[in-house]
CSV table of C-alpha atoms in Angstrom, one decimal:
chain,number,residue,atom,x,y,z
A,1,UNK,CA,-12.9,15.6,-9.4
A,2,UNK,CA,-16.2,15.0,-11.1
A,3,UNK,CA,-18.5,11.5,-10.1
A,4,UNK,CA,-17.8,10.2,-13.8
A,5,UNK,CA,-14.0,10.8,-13.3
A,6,UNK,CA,-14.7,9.1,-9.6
A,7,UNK,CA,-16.2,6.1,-11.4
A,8,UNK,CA,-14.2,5.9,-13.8
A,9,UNK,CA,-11.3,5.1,-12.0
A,10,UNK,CA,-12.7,3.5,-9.6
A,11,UNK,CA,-13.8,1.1,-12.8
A,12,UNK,CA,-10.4,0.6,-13.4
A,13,UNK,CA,-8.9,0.2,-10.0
A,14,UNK,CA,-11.1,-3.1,-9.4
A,15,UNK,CA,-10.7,-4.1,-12.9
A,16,UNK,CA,-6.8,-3.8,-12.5
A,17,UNK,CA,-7.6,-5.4,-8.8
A,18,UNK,CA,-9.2,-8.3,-10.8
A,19,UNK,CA,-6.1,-8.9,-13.1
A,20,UNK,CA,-3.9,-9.0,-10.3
A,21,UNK,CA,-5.7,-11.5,-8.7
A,22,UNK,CA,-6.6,-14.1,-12.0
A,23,UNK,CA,-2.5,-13.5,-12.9
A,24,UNK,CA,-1.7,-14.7,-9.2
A,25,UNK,CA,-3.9,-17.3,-9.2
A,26,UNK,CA,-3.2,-18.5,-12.8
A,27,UNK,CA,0.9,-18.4,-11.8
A,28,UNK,CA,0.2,-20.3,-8.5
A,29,UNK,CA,-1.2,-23.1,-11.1
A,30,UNK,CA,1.7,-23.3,-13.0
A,31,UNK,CA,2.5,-26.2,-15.5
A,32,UNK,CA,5.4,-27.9,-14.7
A,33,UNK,CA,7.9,-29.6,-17.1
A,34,UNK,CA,8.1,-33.2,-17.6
A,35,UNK,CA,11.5,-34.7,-19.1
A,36,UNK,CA,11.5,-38.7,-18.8
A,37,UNK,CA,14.1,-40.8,-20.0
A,38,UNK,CA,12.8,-43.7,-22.1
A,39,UNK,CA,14.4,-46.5,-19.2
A,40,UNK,CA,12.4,-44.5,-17.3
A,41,UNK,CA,9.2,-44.9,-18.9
A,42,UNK,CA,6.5,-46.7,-16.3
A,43,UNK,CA,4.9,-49.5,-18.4
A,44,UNK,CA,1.5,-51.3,-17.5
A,45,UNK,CA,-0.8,-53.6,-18.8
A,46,UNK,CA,-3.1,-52.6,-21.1
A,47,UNK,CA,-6.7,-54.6,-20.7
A,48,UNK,CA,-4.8,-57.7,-18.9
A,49,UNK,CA,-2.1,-57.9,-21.2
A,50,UNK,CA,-0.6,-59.1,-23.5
A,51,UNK,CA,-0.6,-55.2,-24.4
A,52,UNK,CA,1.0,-52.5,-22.0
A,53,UNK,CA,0.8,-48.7,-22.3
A,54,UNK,CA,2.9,-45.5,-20.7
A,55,UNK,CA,0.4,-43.0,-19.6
A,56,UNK,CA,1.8,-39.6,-20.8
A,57,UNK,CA,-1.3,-37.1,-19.9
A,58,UNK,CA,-4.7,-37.6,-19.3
A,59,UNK,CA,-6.6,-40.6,-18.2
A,60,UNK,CA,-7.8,-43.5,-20.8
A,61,UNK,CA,-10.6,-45.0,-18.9
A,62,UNK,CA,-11.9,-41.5,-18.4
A,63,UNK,CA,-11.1,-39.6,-20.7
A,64,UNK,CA,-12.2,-36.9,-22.4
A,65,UNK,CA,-8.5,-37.0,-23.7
A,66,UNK,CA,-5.3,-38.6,-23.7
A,67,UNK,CA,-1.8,-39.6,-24.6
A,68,UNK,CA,0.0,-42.7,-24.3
A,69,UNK,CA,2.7,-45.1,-25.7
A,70,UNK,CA,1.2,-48.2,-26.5
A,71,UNK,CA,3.2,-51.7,-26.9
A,72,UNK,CA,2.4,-54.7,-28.9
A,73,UNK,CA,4.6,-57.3,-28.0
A,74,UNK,CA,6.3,-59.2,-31.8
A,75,UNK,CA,3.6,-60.9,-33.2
A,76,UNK,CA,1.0,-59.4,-31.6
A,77,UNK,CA,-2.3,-58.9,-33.8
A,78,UNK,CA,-4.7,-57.2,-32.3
A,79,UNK,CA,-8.0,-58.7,-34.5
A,80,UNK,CA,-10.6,-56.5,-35.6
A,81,UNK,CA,-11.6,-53.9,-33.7
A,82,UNK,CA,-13.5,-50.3,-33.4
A,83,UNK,CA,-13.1,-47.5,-30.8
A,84,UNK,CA,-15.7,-45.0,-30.1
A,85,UNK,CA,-13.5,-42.1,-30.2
A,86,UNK,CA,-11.2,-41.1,-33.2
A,87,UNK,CA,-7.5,-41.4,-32.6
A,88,UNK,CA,-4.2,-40.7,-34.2
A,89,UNK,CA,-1.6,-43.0,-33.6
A,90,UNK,CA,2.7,-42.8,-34.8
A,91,UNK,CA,4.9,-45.4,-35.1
A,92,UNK,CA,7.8,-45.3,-32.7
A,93,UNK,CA,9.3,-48.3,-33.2
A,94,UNK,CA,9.2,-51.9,-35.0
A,95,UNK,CA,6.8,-52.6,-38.1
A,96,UNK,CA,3.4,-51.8,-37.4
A,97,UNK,CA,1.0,-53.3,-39.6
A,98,UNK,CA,-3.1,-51.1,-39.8
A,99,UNK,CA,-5.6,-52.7,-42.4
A,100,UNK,CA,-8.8,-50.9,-42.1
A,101,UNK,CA,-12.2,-53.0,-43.2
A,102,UNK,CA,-13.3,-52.5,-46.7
A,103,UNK,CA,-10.0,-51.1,-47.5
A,104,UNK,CA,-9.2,-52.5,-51.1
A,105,UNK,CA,-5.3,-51.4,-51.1
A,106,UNK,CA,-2.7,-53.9,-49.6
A,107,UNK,CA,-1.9,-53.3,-46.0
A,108,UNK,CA,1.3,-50.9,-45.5
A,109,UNK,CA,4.0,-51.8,-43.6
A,110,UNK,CA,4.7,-48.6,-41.1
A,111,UNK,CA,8.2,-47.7,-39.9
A,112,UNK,CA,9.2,-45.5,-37.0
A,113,UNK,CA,7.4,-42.3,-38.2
A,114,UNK,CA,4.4,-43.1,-40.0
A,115,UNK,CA,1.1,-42.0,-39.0
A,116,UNK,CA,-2.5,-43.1,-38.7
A,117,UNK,CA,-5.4,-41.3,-38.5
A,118,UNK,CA,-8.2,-44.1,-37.1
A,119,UNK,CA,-12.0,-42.6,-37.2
A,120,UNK,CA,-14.1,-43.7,-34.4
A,121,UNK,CA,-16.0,-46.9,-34.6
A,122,UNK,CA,-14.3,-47.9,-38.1
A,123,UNK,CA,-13.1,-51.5,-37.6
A,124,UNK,CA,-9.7,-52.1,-38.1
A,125,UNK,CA,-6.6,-54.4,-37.2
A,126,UNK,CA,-3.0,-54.0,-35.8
A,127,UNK,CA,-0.3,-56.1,-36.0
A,128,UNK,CA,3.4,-56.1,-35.2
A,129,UNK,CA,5.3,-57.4,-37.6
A,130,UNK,CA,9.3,-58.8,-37.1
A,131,UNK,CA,11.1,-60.1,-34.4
A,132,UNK,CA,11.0,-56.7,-32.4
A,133,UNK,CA,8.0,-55.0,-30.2
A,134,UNK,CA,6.1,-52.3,-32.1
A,135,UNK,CA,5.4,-48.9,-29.8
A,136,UNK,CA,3.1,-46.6,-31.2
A,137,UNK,CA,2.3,-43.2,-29.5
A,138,UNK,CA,-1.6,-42.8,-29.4
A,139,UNK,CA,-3.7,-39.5,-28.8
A,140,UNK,CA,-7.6,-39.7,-28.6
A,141,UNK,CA,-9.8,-37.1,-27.8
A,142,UNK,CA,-12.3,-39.4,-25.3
A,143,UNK,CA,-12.6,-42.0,-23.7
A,144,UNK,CA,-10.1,-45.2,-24.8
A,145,UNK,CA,-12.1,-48.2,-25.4
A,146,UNK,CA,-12.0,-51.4,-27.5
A,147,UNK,CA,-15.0,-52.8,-29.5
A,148,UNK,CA,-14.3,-56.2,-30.8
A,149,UNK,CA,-15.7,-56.9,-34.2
A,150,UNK,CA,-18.6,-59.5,-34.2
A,151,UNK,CA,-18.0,-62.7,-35.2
């Protein structure tokens, strides 16, 4: 056997060698599944209260993203407000009501289903309209904040 065959696969032993080890590694890391049950669903306050939220993955106050169900009890109105980070928010359930500043057309009233896209640090306002809680899912890429507008 010639040294350039020798290195050769020599080469590819530790480069197999390598594999094995990053697959092994990577599999002992495994994601798990997460099923939960909406009764199941652990709700906090958000801020306080009156707001709670449902951590799904990631951590708000730290960010740099996250997921969670956010609740605004019937009535609520949130006043207007900014975030730093962009986020994208869909209506689970009740009437959510999103006016952005400066926006000329009337305010929308969003069923289970409709979506928001909110850029950072654009004021806006939420409110739940009707007799029932609004939940709306929110994902931000960053930190989760609140910036209210000055008065």
């Amino acid at each position: 056997m010639t040294k350039t065959m020798m290195k050769t696969m020599l080469g590819t032993a530790v480069l197999v060698g390598v594999a094995v080890v990053s697959y092994q590694a990577g599999a002992a890391k495994a994601k798990v599944a997460i099923v939960t049950a909406a009764p199941d669903i652990k709700w906090e306050p958000l801020m306080g209260g009156p707001l709670m939220h449902a951590k799904l993955w990631g951590d708000r106050d730290k960010g740099p993203e996250y997921a969670m169900l956010l609740k605004l009890p019937a009535g609520a109105d949130s006043g207007m407000h900014a975030h730093t980070a962009d986020y994208h928010g869909l209506a689970v359930q009740g009437t959510w009501v999103h006016t952005v500043e400066g926006d000329a057309a009337p305010a929308k009233d969003l069923a289970p289903g409709s979506y928001v896209f909110q850029p950072g640090k654009q004021m806006h306002q939420d409110v739940c309209k009707g007799k029932v809680d609004c939940i709306v899912f929110v994902h931000q890429h960053g930190k989760g904040d609140f910036i209210p507008a000055k008065k």
